[in-house]
mmCIF file of C-alpha atoms and ligand atoms in Angstrom:
data_model
loop_
_atom_site.group_PDB
_atom_site.id
_atom_site.type_symbol
_atom_site.label_atom_id
_atom_site.label_comp_id
_atom_site.label_asym_id
_atom_site.label_seq_id
_atom_site.Cartn_x
_atom_site.Cartn_y
_atom_site.Cartn_z
ATOM 1 C CA UNK A 1 33.329 8.813 117.399
ATOM 2 C CA UNK A 2 33.465 5.397 119.052
ATOM 3 C CA UNK A 3 30.458 3.317 120.026
ATOM 4 C CA UNK A 4 31.046 -0.087 121.566
ATOM 5 C CA UNK A 5 27.884 -2.173 121.125
ATOM 6 C CA UNK A 6 29.369 -5.666 121.711
ATOM 7 C CA UNK A 7 28.878 -6.147 125.393
ATOM 8 C CA UNK A 8 28.094 -9.777 125.148
ATOM 9 C CA UNK A 9 31.695 -10.354 123.856
ATOM 10 C CA UNK A 10 33.235 -8.409 126.788
ATOM 11 C CA UNK A 11 32.642 -5.313 128.833
ATOM 12 C CA UNK A 12 34.735 -2.370 129.964
ATOM 13 C CA UNK A 13 36.210 -2.837 133.561
ATOM 14 C CA UNK A 14 34.160 -0.704 135.943
ATOM 15 C CA UNK A 15 36.236 2.089 137.581
ATOM 16 C CA UNK A 16 35.079 0.947 140.972
ATOM 17 C CA UNK A 17 36.412 -2.583 140.323
ATOM 18 C CA UNK A 18 39.709 -1.130 139.112
ATOM 19 C CA UNK A 19 39.993 0.908 142.283
ATOM 20 C CA UNK A 20 39.208 -2.119 144.494
ATOM 21 C CA UNK A 21 41.909 -4.102 142.678
ATOM 22 C CA UNK A 22 44.728 -1.622 142.854
ATOM 23 C CA UNK A 23 45.895 -2.315 146.458
ATOM 24 C CA UNK A 24 46.267 -5.973 145.642
ATOM 25 C CA UNK A 25 48.299 -5.233 142.497
ATOM 26 C CA UNK A 26 50.661 -2.939 144.496
ATOM 27 C CA UNK A 27 51.144 -2.946 148.221
ATOM 28 C CA UNK A 28 48.897 -5.771 149.460
ATOM 29 C CA UNK A 29 50.613 -8.539 147.548
ATOM 30 C CA UNK A 30 50.726 -11.162 150.314
ATOM 31 C CA UNK A 31 49.859 -14.756 149.585
ATOM 32 C CA UNK A 32 46.370 -15.510 150.968
ATOM 33 C CA UNK A 33 47.761 -18.860 152.299
ATOM 34 C CA UNK A 34 50.464 -17.148 154.348
ATOM 35 C CA UNK A 35 50.388 -17.431 158.067
ATOM 36 C CA UNK A 36 51.941 -14.184 158.967
ATOM 37 C CA UNK A 37 50.127 -10.866 159.320
ATOM 38 C CA UNK A 38 51.404 -9.700 155.904
ATOM 39 C CA UNK A 39 48.831 -12.049 154.372
ATOM 40 C CA UNK A 40 45.956 -10.892 156.516
ATOM 41 C CA UNK A 41 44.515 -8.440 154.047
ATOM 42 C CA UNK A 42 44.668 -10.871 151.054
ATOM 43 C CA UNK A 43 43.045 -13.580 153.098
ATOM 44 C CA UNK A 44 40.306 -11.134 154.282
ATOM 45 C CA UNK A 45 39.688 -9.843 150.789
ATOM 46 C CA UNK A 46 39.261 -13.362 149.481
ATOM 47 C CA UNK A 47 36.732 -14.160 152.251
ATOM 48 C CA UNK A 48 34.760 -10.926 151.696
ATOM 49 C CA UNK A 49 34.743 -11.377 147.905
ATOM 50 C CA UNK A 50 33.474 -15.034 148.260
ATOM 51 C CA UNK A 51 30.666 -13.641 150.584
ATOM 52 C CA UNK A 52 29.666 -10.879 148.333
ATOM 53 C CA UNK A 53 29.478 -13.097 145.279
ATOM 54 C CA UNK A 54 27.529 -15.751 147.164
ATOM 55 C CA UNK A 55 24.981 -13.096 148.376
ATOM 56 C CA UNK A 56 24.460 -11.854 144.833
ATOM 57 C CA UNK A 57 23.214 -15.223 143.703
ATOM 58 C CA UNK A 58 21.705 -16.518 146.968
ATOM 59 C CA UNK A 59 24.501 -19.147 147.518
ATOM 60 C CA UNK A 60 26.603 -19.907 150.614
ATOM 61 C CA UNK A 61 30.244 -18.710 150.474
ATOM 62 C CA UNK A 62 31.606 -22.144 150.491
ATOM 63 C CA UNK A 63 29.569 -22.949 147.360
ATOM 64 C CA UNK A 64 31.646 -20.450 145.348
ATOM 65 C CA UNK A 65 34.825 -21.782 143.624
ATOM 66 C CA UNK A 66 36.999 -19.321 141.857
ATOM 67 C CA UNK A 67 38.133 -20.190 138.286
ATOM 68 C CA UNK A 68 39.823 -18.438 135.349
ATOM 69 C CA UNK A 69 36.483 -17.832 133.700
ATOM 70 C CA UNK A 70 33.489 -19.224 132.005
ATOM 71 C CA UNK A 71 35.452 -21.647 129.821
ATOM 72 C CA UNK A 72 37.127 -23.248 132.785
ATOM 73 C CA UNK A 73 33.889 -23.487 134.847
ATOM 74 C CA UNK A 74 32.157 -25.119 131.899
ATOM 75 C CA UNK A 75 34.972 -27.497 131.250
ATOM 76 C CA UNK A 76 35.276 -28.369 134.997
ATOM 77 C CA UNK A 77 31.663 -29.382 135.278
ATOM 78 C CA UNK A 78 31.361 -31.265 132.014
ATOM 79 C CA UNK A 79 34.658 -33.215 132.226
ATOM 80 C CA UNK A 80 33.908 -33.894 135.877
ATOM 81 C CA UNK A 81 30.676 -35.738 134.894
ATOM 82 C CA UNK A 82 31.800 -37.551 131.895
ATOM 83 C CA UNK A 83 33.152 -40.555 133.726
ATOM 84 C CA UNK A 84 29.828 -40.739 135.718
ATOM 85 C CA UNK A 85 27.596 -41.185 132.618
ATOM 86 C CA UNK A 86 25.807 -39.597 129.721
ATOM 87 C CA UNK A 87 25.568 -35.822 129.450
ATOM 88 C CA UNK A 88 22.438 -34.053 128.191
ATOM 89 C CA UNK A 89 22.877 -30.566 126.661
ATOM 90 C CA UNK A 90 21.450 -28.373 123.887
ATOM 91 C CA UNK A 91 22.453 -27.462 120.311
ATOM 92 C CA UNK A 92 22.890 -23.785 121.267
ATOM 93 C CA UNK A 93 25.438 -24.059 124.041
ATOM 94 C CA UNK A 94 28.691 -22.208 123.980
ATOM 95 C CA UNK A 95 31.736 -24.136 122.543
ATOM 96 C CA UNK A 96 33.098 -24.370 126.071
ATOM 97 C CA UNK A 97 30.325 -26.843 126.695
ATOM 98 C CA UNK A 98 30.114 -28.442 123.226
ATOM 99 C CA UNK A 99 33.872 -28.903 122.636
ATOM 100 C CA UNK A 100 34.224 -30.343 126.177
ATOM 101 C CA UNK A 101 31.822 -33.141 124.967
ATOM 102 C CA UNK A 102 34.011 -33.719 121.824
ATOM 103 C CA UNK A 103 36.716 -34.434 124.369
ATOM 104 C CA UNK A 104 34.423 -36.897 126.050
ATOM 105 C CA UNK A 105 33.819 -38.844 122.959
ATOM 106 C CA UNK A 106 37.459 -38.838 122.168
ATOM 107 C CA UNK A 107 38.966 -39.950 125.432
ATOM 108 C CA UNK A 108 36.203 -41.473 127.575
ATOM 109 C CA UNK A 109 33.977 -43.148 124.939
ATOM 110 C CA UNK A 110 31.318 -41.124 126.533
ATOM 111 C CA UNK A 111 28.107 -40.224 124.783
ATOM 112 C CA UNK A 112 26.003 -37.172 124.811
ATOM 113 C CA UNK A 113 22.482 -36.259 123.938
ATOM 114 C CA UNK A 114 22.279 -32.853 122.250
ATOM 115 C CA UNK A 115 18.813 -31.493 122.377
ATOM 116 C CA UNK A 116 17.168 -29.476 119.627
ATOM 117 C CA UNK A 117 15.609 -26.066 120.328
ATOM 118 C CA UNK A 118 12.549 -24.310 118.911
ATOM 119 C CA UNK A 119 12.749 -21.326 116.396
ATOM 120 C CA UNK A 120 13.317 -18.890 119.346
ATOM 121 C CA UNK A 121 15.981 -21.069 120.813
ATOM 122 C CA UNK A 122 14.011 -22.561 123.783
ATOM 123 C CA UNK A 123 14.697 -26.078 125.005
ATOM 124 C CA UNK A 124 11.477 -27.821 125.533
ATOM 125 C CA UNK A 125 10.733 -29.447 128.887
ATOM 126 C CA UNK A 126 8.925 -32.245 127.053
ATOM 127 C CA UNK A 127 11.980 -33.004 124.894
ATOM 128 C CA UNK A 128 14.170 -33.058 128.118
ATOM 129 C CA UNK A 129 11.879 -35.543 129.720
ATOM 130 C CA UNK A 130 12.067 -37.868 126.799
ATOM 131 C CA UNK A 131 15.808 -37.668 126.712
ATOM 132 C CA UNK A 132 16.010 -38.434 130.388
ATOM 133 C CA UNK A 133 14.138 -41.804 129.842
ATOM 134 C CA UNK A 134 17.862 -42.882 129.253
ATOM 135 C CA UNK A 135 20.304 -42.791 132.209
ATOM 136 C CA UNK A 136 22.328 -39.593 132.454
ATOM 137 C CA UNK A 137 24.857 -38.060 134.957
ATOM 138 C CA UNK A 138 24.313 -34.355 134.132
ATOM 139 C CA UNK A 139 21.871 -31.945 132.280
ATOM 140 C CA UNK A 140 23.766 -28.801 131.151
ATOM 141 C CA UNK A 141 21.527 -26.067 129.588
ATOM 142 C CA UNK A 142 22.598 -22.362 129.338
ATOM 143 C CA UNK A 143 20.776 -19.692 131.258
ATOM 144 C CA UNK A 144 20.835 -17.174 128.410
ATOM 145 C CA UNK A 145 22.217 -17.619 124.872
ATOM 146 C CA UNK A 146 25.089 -15.386 123.777
ATOM 147 C CA UNK A 147 24.095 -15.099 120.155
ATOM 148 C CA UNK A 148 20.346 -14.632 120.228
ATOM 149 C CA UNK A 149 19.764 -13.513 123.861
ATOM 150 C CA UNK A 150 17.004 -16.074 124.598
ATOM 151 C CA UNK A 151 16.520 -16.906 128.304
ATOM 152 C CA UNK A 152 15.840 -20.610 129.015
ATOM 153 C CA UNK A 153 13.215 -22.034 131.402
ATOM 154 C CA UNK A 154 15.864 -23.185 133.773
ATOM 155 C CA UNK A 155 13.768 -23.741 136.781
ATOM 156 C CA UNK A 156 11.429 -26.032 134.957
ATOM 157 C CA UNK A 157 14.297 -27.880 133.224
ATOM 158 C CA UNK A 158 16.177 -28.324 136.519
ATOM 159 C CA UNK A 159 13.007 -29.725 138.098
ATOM 160 C CA UNK A 160 12.664 -32.296 135.345
ATOM 161 C CA UNK A 161 16.263 -33.377 135.748
ATOM 162 C CA UNK A 162 15.989 -33.721 139.505
ATOM 163 C CA UNK A 163 12.865 -35.805 139.165
ATOM 164 C CA UNK A 164 15.000 -38.295 137.294
ATOM 165 C CA UNK A 165 17.825 -38.040 139.874
ATOM 166 C CA UNK A 166 20.126 -36.167 137.478
ATOM 167 C CA UNK A 167 22.258 -33.119 138.477
ATOM 168 C CA UNK A 168 21.750 -29.718 136.694
ATOM 169 C CA UNK A 169 24.378 -27.313 135.432
ATOM 170 C CA UNK A 170 23.600 -23.959 133.799
ATOM 171 C CA UNK A 171 26.153 -21.831 131.847
ATOM 172 C CA UNK A 172 25.050 -18.393 133.171
ATOM 173 C CA UNK A 173 27.984 -16.398 131.773
ATOM 174 C CA UNK A 174 25.736 -14.035 129.808
ATOM 175 C CA UNK A 175 23.169 -13.738 132.568
ATOM 176 C CA UNK A 176 25.099 -13.175 135.836
ATOM 177 C CA UNK A 177 25.075 -9.446 136.587
ATOM 178 C CA UNK A 178 22.350 -8.713 133.993
ATOM 179 C CA UNK A 179 19.207 -10.514 135.222
ATOM 180 C CA UNK A 180 18.199 -11.453 138.784
ATOM 181 C CA UNK A 181 19.680 -14.868 139.686
ATOM 182 C CA UNK A 182 18.808 -16.961 142.836
ATOM 183 C CA UNK A 183 20.322 -20.383 142.714
ATOM 184 C CA UNK A 184 17.615 -21.809 145.127
ATOM 185 C CA UNK A 185 14.873 -20.303 142.970
ATOM 186 C CA UNK A 186 16.462 -21.732 139.866
ATOM 187 C CA UNK A 187 17.134 -25.184 141.633
ATOM 188 C CA UNK A 188 20.460 -25.657 139.812
ATOM 189 C CA UNK A 189 23.421 -27.668 141.216
ATOM 190 C CA UNK A 190 26.199 -26.006 139.206
ATOM 191 C CA UNK A 191 26.355 -22.527 137.576
ATOM 192 C CA UNK A 192 29.183 -21.061 135.502
ATOM 193 C CA UNK A 193 29.933 -17.213 135.545
ATOM 194 C CA UNK A 194 32.691 -14.990 134.145
ATOM 195 C CA UNK A 195 33.660 -11.586 135.332
ATOM 196 C CA UNK A 196 34.490 -9.855 132.145
ATOM 197 C CA UNK A 197 30.880 -10.102 131.041
ATOM 198 C CA UNK A 198 29.734 -7.942 133.932
ATOM 199 C CA UNK A 199 32.338 -5.203 134.038
ATOM 200 C CA UNK A 200 34.889 -7.172 136.065
ATOM 201 C CA UNK A 201 38.376 -8.080 134.898
ATOM 202 C CA UNK A 202 39.176 -10.789 132.186
ATOM 203 C CA UNK A 203 40.563 -14.212 133.141
ATOM 204 C CA UNK A 204 38.476 -14.627 136.336
ATOM 205 C CA UNK A 205 35.171 -16.294 136.955
ATOM 206 C CA UNK A 206 33.484 -18.694 139.272
ATOM 207 C CA UNK A 207 31.606 -21.982 139.505
ATOM 208 C CA UNK A 208 28.812 -22.309 141.894
ATOM 209 C CA UNK A 209 28.822 -25.832 143.308
ATOM 210 C CA UNK A 210 25.943 -26.756 145.589
ATOM 211 C CA UNK A 211 27.053 -27.854 149.118
ATOM 212 C CA UNK A 212 27.411 -31.622 149.568
ATOM 213 C CA UNK A 213 27.462 -32.199 145.752
ATOM 214 C CA UNK A 214 30.221 -34.785 145.263
ATOM 215 C CA UNK A 215 32.635 -33.115 142.878
ATOM 216 C CA UNK A 216 36.176 -33.932 141.560
ATOM 217 C CA UNK A 217 39.183 -31.705 141.917
ATOM 218 C CA UNK A 218 40.287 -29.850 138.793
ATOM 219 C CA UNK A 219 43.795 -28.981 139.833
ATOM 220 C CA UNK A 220 46.105 -31.063 142.192
ATOM 221 C CA UNK A 221 48.322 -29.097 144.481
ATOM 222 C CA UNK A 222 47.694 -26.974 147.463
ATOM 223 C CA UNK A 223 44.498 -26.738 149.492
ATOM 224 C CA UNK A 224 43.088 -23.633 147.829
ATOM 225 C CA UNK A 225 39.351 -23.600 146.883
ATOM 226 C CA UNK A 226 38.593 -26.338 149.297
ATOM 227 C CA UNK A 227 41.280 -28.527 147.778
ATOM 228 C CA UNK A 228 39.285 -28.677 144.513
ATOM 229 C CA UNK A 229 41.293 -26.170 142.507
ATOM 230 C CA UNK A 230 44.820 -25.746 143.688
ATOM 231 C CA UNK A 231 46.899 -22.613 142.836
ATOM 232 C CA UNK A 232 47.635 -19.230 144.482
ATOM 233 C CA UNK A 233 44.500 -17.134 144.237
ATOM 234 C CA UNK A 234 44.366 -14.232 141.971
ATOM 235 C CA UNK A 235 43.233 -11.863 144.733
ATOM 236 C CA UNK A 236 43.138 -8.647 142.621
ATOM 237 C CA UNK A 237 40.894 -10.135 139.998
ATOM 238 C CA UNK A 238 38.724 -11.849 142.496
ATOM 239 C CA UNK A 239 38.198 -8.511 144.367
ATOM 240 C CA UNK A 240 37.603 -6.790 141.070
ATOM 241 C CA UNK A 241 34.871 -9.452 140.136
ATOM 242 C CA UNK A 242 33.085 -9.202 143.453
ATOM 243 C CA UNK A 243 32.990 -5.409 143.236
ATOM 244 C CA UNK A 244 31.719 -5.438 139.646
ATOM 245 C CA UNK A 245 29.129 -7.987 140.403
ATOM 246 C CA UNK A 246 27.852 -6.215 143.483
ATOM 247 C CA UNK A 247 27.569 -2.960 141.472
ATOM 248 C CA UNK A 248 25.726 -4.654 138.611
ATOM 249 C CA UNK A 249 23.286 -6.332 140.989
ATOM 250 C CA UNK A 250 22.534 -2.963 142.869
ATOM 251 C CA UNK A 251 21.679 -1.164 139.581
ATOM 252 C CA UNK A 252 20.266 -4.060 137.764
ATOM 253 C CA UNK A 253 16.625 -2.921 137.694
ATOM 254 C CA UNK A 254 17.497 0.629 136.531
ATOM 255 C CA UNK A 255 19.904 -0.692 133.912
ATOM 256 C CA UNK A 256 17.368 -3.213 132.530
ATOM 257 C CA UNK A 257 14.785 -0.449 132.117
ATOM 258 C CA UNK A 258 17.371 1.788 130.369
ATOM 259 C CA UNK A 259 18.532 -1.017 128.038
ATOM 260 C CA UNK A 260 14.901 -2.081 127.248
ATOM 261 C CA UNK A 261 14.028 1.478 126.229
ATOM 262 C CA UNK A 262 17.073 1.727 124.028
ATOM 263 C CA UNK A 263 16.312 -1.589 122.472
ATOM 264 C CA UNK A 264 12.690 -0.600 121.574
ATOM 265 C CA UNK A 265 13.712 2.659 119.981
ATOM 266 C CA UNK A 266 16.284 0.877 117.973
ATOM 267 C CA UNK A 267 13.848 -1.810 116.789
ATOM 268 C CA UNK A 268 11.313 0.749 115.876
ATOM 269 C CA UNK A 269 13.764 2.652 113.790
ATOM 270 C CA UNK A 270 14.973 -0.460 111.965
ATOM 271 C CA UNK A 271 11.373 -1.854 111.408
ATOM 272 C CA UNK A 272 10.222 1.501 109.951
ATOM 273 C CA UNK A 273 13.059 1.689 107.525
ATOM 274 C CA UNK A 274 13.595 -1.996 106.749
ATOM 275 C CA UNK A 275 10.261 -3.769 107.209
ATOM 276 C CA UNK A 276 11.779 -7.177 106.048
ATOM 277 C CA UNK A 277 14.283 -7.071 108.945
ATOM 278 C CA UNK A 278 13.859 -9.793 111.653
ATOM 279 C CA UNK A 279 14.730 -10.036 115.273
ATOM 280 C CA UNK A 280 15.955 -13.428 116.458
ATOM 281 C CA UNK A 281 15.479 -15.136 119.890
ATOM 282 C CA UNK A 282 12.550 -15.083 122.209
ATOM 283 C CA UNK A 283 10.631 -11.737 122.085
ATOM 284 C CA UNK A 284 9.792 -11.752 125.872
ATOM 285 C CA UNK A 285 12.347 -13.967 127.602
ATOM 286 C CA UNK A 286 15.485 -12.321 126.625
ATOM 287 C CA UNK A 287 18.618 -10.465 127.920
ATOM 288 C CA UNK A 288 18.234 -6.730 128.354
ATOM 289 C CA UNK A 289 19.955 -4.808 125.523
ATOM 290 C CA UNK A 290 20.647 -7.829 123.482
ATOM 291 C CA UNK A 291 19.618 -7.573 119.761
ATOM 292 C CA UNK A 292 20.106 -10.238 117.198
ATOM 293 C CA UNK A 293 19.171 -8.614 113.868
ATOM 294 C CA UNK A 294 18.816 -10.378 110.463
ATOM 295 C CA UNK A 295 18.303 -8.455 107.180
ATOM 296 C CA UNK A 296 17.758 -10.544 104.099
ATOM 297 C CA UNK A 297 20.015 -9.787 101.040
ATOM 298 C CA UNK A 298 22.799 -8.167 103.022
ATOM 299 C CA UNK A 299 26.083 -9.558 104.076
ATOM 300 C CA UNK A 300 26.540 -9.410 107.850
ATOM 301 C CA UNK A 301 30.283 -9.339 107.697
ATOM 302 C CA UNK A 302 30.174 -6.384 105.182
ATOM 303 C CA UNK A 303 27.836 -4.513 107.536
ATOM 304 C CA UNK A 304 30.137 -5.220 110.467
ATOM 305 C CA UNK A 305 33.142 -3.766 108.593
ATOM 306 C CA UNK A 306 30.979 -0.754 107.428
ATOM 307 C CA UNK A 307 30.038 -0.031 110.943
ATOM 308 C CA UNK A 308 33.637 -0.546 112.179
ATOM 309 C CA UNK A 309 34.765 2.248 109.789
ATOM 310 C CA UNK A 310 32.228 4.474 111.516
ATOM 311 C CA UNK A 311 33.666 3.526 114.928
ATOM 312 C CA UNK A 312 30.755 1.237 115.840
ATOM 313 C CA UNK A 313 31.622 -2.256 117.249
ATOM 314 C CA UNK A 314 29.154 -5.078 116.797
ATOM 315 C CA UNK A 315 29.441 -8.759 115.864
ATOM 316 C CA UNK A 316 27.998 -11.175 113.280
ATOM 317 C CA UNK A 317 26.406 -14.515 113.280
ATOM 318 C CA UNK A 318 28.085 -15.733 110.164
ATOM 319 C CA UNK A 319 31.731 -15.633 109.041
ATOM 320 C CA UNK A 320 32.596 -15.577 105.393
ATOM 321 C CA UNK A 321 35.757 -16.783 103.750
ATOM 322 C CA UNK A 322 36.465 -16.480 100.025
ATOM 323 C CA UNK A 323 34.534 -19.694 99.117
ATOM 324 C CA UNK A 324 31.666 -20.088 101.632
ATOM 325 C CA UNK A 325 29.846 -18.554 104.552
ATOM 326 C CA UNK A 326 30.021 -20.337 107.877
ATOM 327 C CA UNK A 327 26.766 -19.902 109.685
ATOM 328 C CA UNK A 328 26.977 -20.160 113.430
ATOM 329 C CA UNK A 329 25.849 -23.321 115.068
ATOM 330 C CA UNK A 330 23.186 -21.312 117.071
ATOM 331 C CA UNK A 331 21.524 -19.796 113.935
ATOM 332 C CA UNK A 332 21.542 -23.313 112.306
ATOM 333 C CA UNK A 333 19.965 -24.745 115.340
ATOM 334 C CA UNK A 334 17.022 -22.201 115.276
ATOM 335 C CA UNK A 335 16.705 -22.999 111.596
ATOM 336 C CA UNK A 336 17.122 -19.511 110.430
ATOM 337 C CA UNK A 337 16.916 -19.322 106.565
ATOM 338 C CA UNK A 338 20.396 -18.961 105.054
ATOM 339 C CA UNK A 339 19.566 -15.539 103.395
ATOM 340 C CA UNK A 340 18.671 -14.168 106.939
ATOM 341 C CA UNK A 341 21.526 -15.929 108.732
ATOM 342 C CA UNK A 342 24.116 -14.488 106.267
ATOM 343 C CA UNK A 343 22.766 -11.018 107.156
ATOM 344 C CA UNK A 344 22.795 -11.398 110.895
ATOM 345 C CA UNK A 345 24.477 -9.001 113.338
ATOM 346 C CA UNK A 346 24.451 -8.955 117.122
ATOM 347 C CA UNK A 347 24.243 -5.621 118.878
ATOM 348 C CA UNK A 348 24.621 -6.033 122.619
ATOM 349 C CA UNK A 349 24.136 -2.736 124.515
ATOM 350 C CA UNK A 350 25.584 -2.098 128.055
ATOM 351 C CA UNK A 351 26.180 0.338 130.787
ATOM 352 C CA UNK A 352 28.535 2.288 128.569
ATOM 353 C CA UNK A 353 25.893 3.118 125.940
ATOM 354 C CA UNK A 354 23.976 6.308 125.766
ATOM 355 C CA UNK A 355 20.591 6.864 124.343
ATOM 356 C CA UNK A 356 22.230 9.126 121.713
ATOM 357 C CA UNK A 357 24.178 6.007 120.351
ATOM 358 C CA UNK A 358 20.945 4.330 119.246
ATOM 359 C CA UNK A 359 19.924 6.588 116.228
ATOM 360 C CA UNK A 360 23.534 6.578 115.152
ATOM 361 C CA UNK A 361 23.749 2.734 115.025
ATOM 362 C CA UNK A 362 20.340 2.437 113.462
ATOM 363 C CA UNK A 363 20.970 5.153 110.785
ATOM 364 C CA UNK A 364 24.330 3.601 109.873
ATOM 365 C CA UNK A 365 22.700 0.197 109.368
ATOM 366 C CA UNK A 366 19.885 1.719 107.241
ATOM 367 C CA UNK A 367 22.481 3.633 105.252
ATOM 368 C CA UNK A 368 24.411 0.305 104.500
ATOM 369 C CA UNK A 369 21.224 -1.440 103.468
ATOM 370 C CA UNK A 370 20.179 1.388 101.091
ATOM 371 C CA UNK A 371 23.722 1.285 99.579
ATOM 372 C CA UNK A 372 23.486 -2.530 99.089
ATOM 373 C CA UNK A 373 20.124 -2.399 97.532
ATOM 374 C CA UNK A 374 21.202 0.324 95.130
ATOM 375 C CA UNK A 375 24.243 -1.796 94.016
ATOM 376 C CA UNK A 376 22.126 -4.936 93.319
HETATM 377 N N1 PLP B 401 29.711 -19.412 127.989
HETATM 378 C C1 PLP B 401 29.081 -18.398 127.314
HETATM 379 C C2 PLP B 401 27.492 -18.497 127.180
HETATM 380 C C3 PLP B 401 29.784 -17.333 126.800
HETATM 381 O O1 PLP B 401 29.167 -16.382 126.132
HETATM 382 C C4 PLP B 401 31.219 -17.278 126.948
HETATM 383 C C5 PLP B 401 31.988 -16.188 126.433
HETATM 384 O O2 PLP B 401 31.625 -15.496 125.427
HETATM 385 C C6 PLP B 401 31.852 -18.336 127.716
HETATM 386 C C7 PLP B 401 31.052 -19.388 128.254
HETATM 387 C C8 PLP B 401 33.278 -18.345 127.974
HETATM 388 O O3 PLP B 401 33.615 -17.379 128.912
HETATM 389 P P1 PLP B 401 35.059 -16.955 129.219
HETATM 390 O O4 PLP B 401 35.321 -15.898 128.089
HETATM 391 O O5 PLP B 401 35.182 -16.376 130.539
HETATM 392 O O6 PLP B 401 36.023 -18.036 129.065
#
């Protein structure tokens, strides 16, 4: 038996995406920049993929810039704004954002304002407003958190940034393909996405960059991606990404319903058996199928290995070595007590999961807790 329940880490490539990619990995190998007819299908595929992705998020095709994934998109935006002034972000961002800021401090003497979050991981509008009483070049707040699943009030936060004349970026890597996204509704200037989080291939993503927003070029070379990111396009992966995103968007409502139902069954089973268990993140504004579970008195890593032996894949919020337990920066930011943080696992359900998986995962967790209790 194998149950993969770590879809926030990565997802399985959709068969439709693989099928759409195959011609560009085999016969249709032309370079999209070529002037001869051999390149025509690659060029058309690139144009179509850009249009499809743009439609999925309410953007214009020329506002979509292809990158190698979420990390590159995040680095591009942050490092592009460092020379322009202070960057405001939050304590729960992905390391692709936070470590890009360390680079800023190291090389550009830049400074950043890192905002706190409340106990459910929400960035407060009032806190942002106060931070923006100082000059800034960019606000970057993630749309949904990868560890605790909380969805941020991006529309309100972007509005505050714009009132102060500051551009707004959102790392939407966990959200794209899973919740409805309209960049005009959100009012963001930049948005990062990564294909492998929505059943597309790994190593490909995009950055939405609003038209007429002045932006620097990441890679120097040819004229690909409007001259902003040079390098021969990875047509197969781009086609796979657009196919996967289009699929996810079409079945999003149905999928959310299915994942919500599975989540409530799981929560009920766990709460009945382990009343002291806690669920992290915002209870309402959260990613479908995303569960951050903390059980006091257990070791999250031990539980992960126990589940792994049963063929169930989940992830933890704390990593132990022989001397100490490293609690993730996100769990520290929400001020989760150490005993709970140490016993935290993340279960992220996806399209691959069946309702039969839920009792198997829940019963295995309950079994581990009963064993642990008996031994203490
Ligand atoms: N941002 C967030 C919120 C993520 O969860 C991840 C990956 O887990 C990334 C950025 C990095 O994306 P990629 O794996 O495409 O580089």
